[in-house]
């Protein structure tokens, strides 16, 4: 007997994976895919399935773990955001050649817009390069169904399969009929075949030939063939859409009244596009409009500029999310209807994000500016990227790049006879993910900079997932914990100190000591350790204090502009700063920030109510 359950898209994907008998699931958190793994663990517990579920140290490791389960005959999945697939691309491309024996699903969530990512890259392009088939869900329910279809496709042809939801699928909610769990009892069995699993270049060529044959066969697999929504009509024009763009188009076809004169197709598998479908399209329709996010993956496979329009022809905007308002205009124009000239909703913008009240990263950045006021500040991927508001973040490139860029800045300036203070910042989760190899390299090459590891004991930006230093697993179980100081020293670093950044005066002095070491001796590491304010608050671990603004406040704005705590509010009417009692968490760090001493803690022992 099935149930109807209101599920978020990521929850639905997780349910679909567990329903389909996934035995091993691994991930590294990244929006919009972060909730998938924790949901898998929840469905695992609810269903009683025997599974291995883990937050891996990075996406490459996660993919390799899940892939190995799949070549041992089990069903396995790995989930990540689209830029995480860049990290995992090395094993991803090789896995396509080698193939699988159990079903293997790579869930790569894209972020058209982008809403919370460095890029709005299309994972389907990487799948095309790897020759891995892709499924493109249009809704949470569709994504749940395609999880099972993806495993079937993977096992039928012995290849990895990509499931590519986008932000609007991952974070939408839908009332979905969920079938009972049907765990598939399988036994892990790895069949040795070195010519395949450890293939040399000569055999890789043969595997590539075999993969090309598989892709040709997948392009004719009925289960993932495009679906025509209105087969009963005869039309000279056709719209071909996939993913969320299809959901919007389907709804707008009814609103615009064009369902009776324009054919509408849903592409479930954008790569490889079914060969017979391409032939039928070009033989049947004089004009074809392709709607897809973010790259023209479907459009380039149809490859007929005389009849096909889309992103490649400029008919569809080349970047950004295809909002319903944009698709409405495209469809109206394609159908020969009047097109509204009303302003389109803006994409992006909104209130500038800032660090949370009581966040210790704010203290670290303030201290860095005090200790190295003329320094260069490379930083990394995480909520601490918001240190840019405090003038303490100069560069953000990709995971782990803060350390490599710090070294690069040092080499570049020393080549031209300049010495600059360089203070790089990286979060604890990002350090474990991609910071260790560049730190080793910097030590070996004799780079001179200070690295501040912002250790708040969690992966805060994506929902407070555990890190390898936390000692907690994906399901809340106790695991081994990495000794961060020991790890740093094992990389060859001779100056490694740990301190609480909320003790601002002492932390500034420590940074100055580290800078002095770096100028003469090489890399110095300072671990700024203080729990995430959101975690500490939830656990009741912070003893709040009451803060007051005294009459000494002159309205100089130093605390507002340089410290940027949301609880410090500048009152234009009084030309003074006041404390927002609803926002202040009573950390008390701002007491050390005011140059006039106008921010004070209430009398000793006073606590915030």
Short mmCIF file of C-alpha atoms in Angstrom, two decimals, residues 6 25-26 47 52 61 64 87 114 142 203 281 296 315 335 340 364 387 404 455 491 536 542 549 558 562 574 577 590:
data_model
loop_
_atom_site.label_atom_id
_atom_site.label_comp_id
_atom_site.label_asym_id
_atom_site.label_seq_id
_atom_site.Cartn_x
_atom_site.Cartn_y
_atom_site.Cartn_z
CA UNK A 6 4.68 16.05 1.00
CA UNK A 25 25.48 6.42 -0.64
CA UNK A 26 28.18 9.07 -0.25
CA UNK A 47 12.78 1.40 5.94
CA UNK A 52 26.46 2.46 4.19
CA UNK A 61 36.39 10.43 -2.55
CA UNK A 64 35.15 6.59 -5.73
CA UNK A 87 36.35 17.86 -8.18
CA UNK A 114 23.00 30.94 -9.92
CA UNK A 142 9.69 12.96 -11.53
CA UNK A 203 42.65 -1.67 -23.34
CA UNK A 281 11.58 16.20 -35.40
CA UNK A 296 22.18 24.08 -25.22
CA UNK A 315 16.27 33.18 -29.35
CA UNK A 335 3.17 31.05 -31.42
CA UNK A 340 3.86 41.73 -23.19
CA UNK A 364 38.85 36.47 12.97
CA UNK A 387 34.40 38.29 5.11
CA UNK A 404 47.51 27.95 -3.41
CA UNK A 455 37.46 25.92 12.71
CA UNK A 491 52.22 18.72 6.46
CA UNK A 536 26.45 26.64 20.04
CA UNK A 542 27.17 30.06 24.86
CA UNK A 549 25.93 51.48 24.22
CA UNK A 558 33.48 52.09 13.14
CA UNK A 562 34.28 47.37 10.24
CA UNK A 574 20.02 59.94 17.02
CA UNK A 577 24.55 53.02 17.44
CA UNK A 590 31.92 43.95 20.08
#
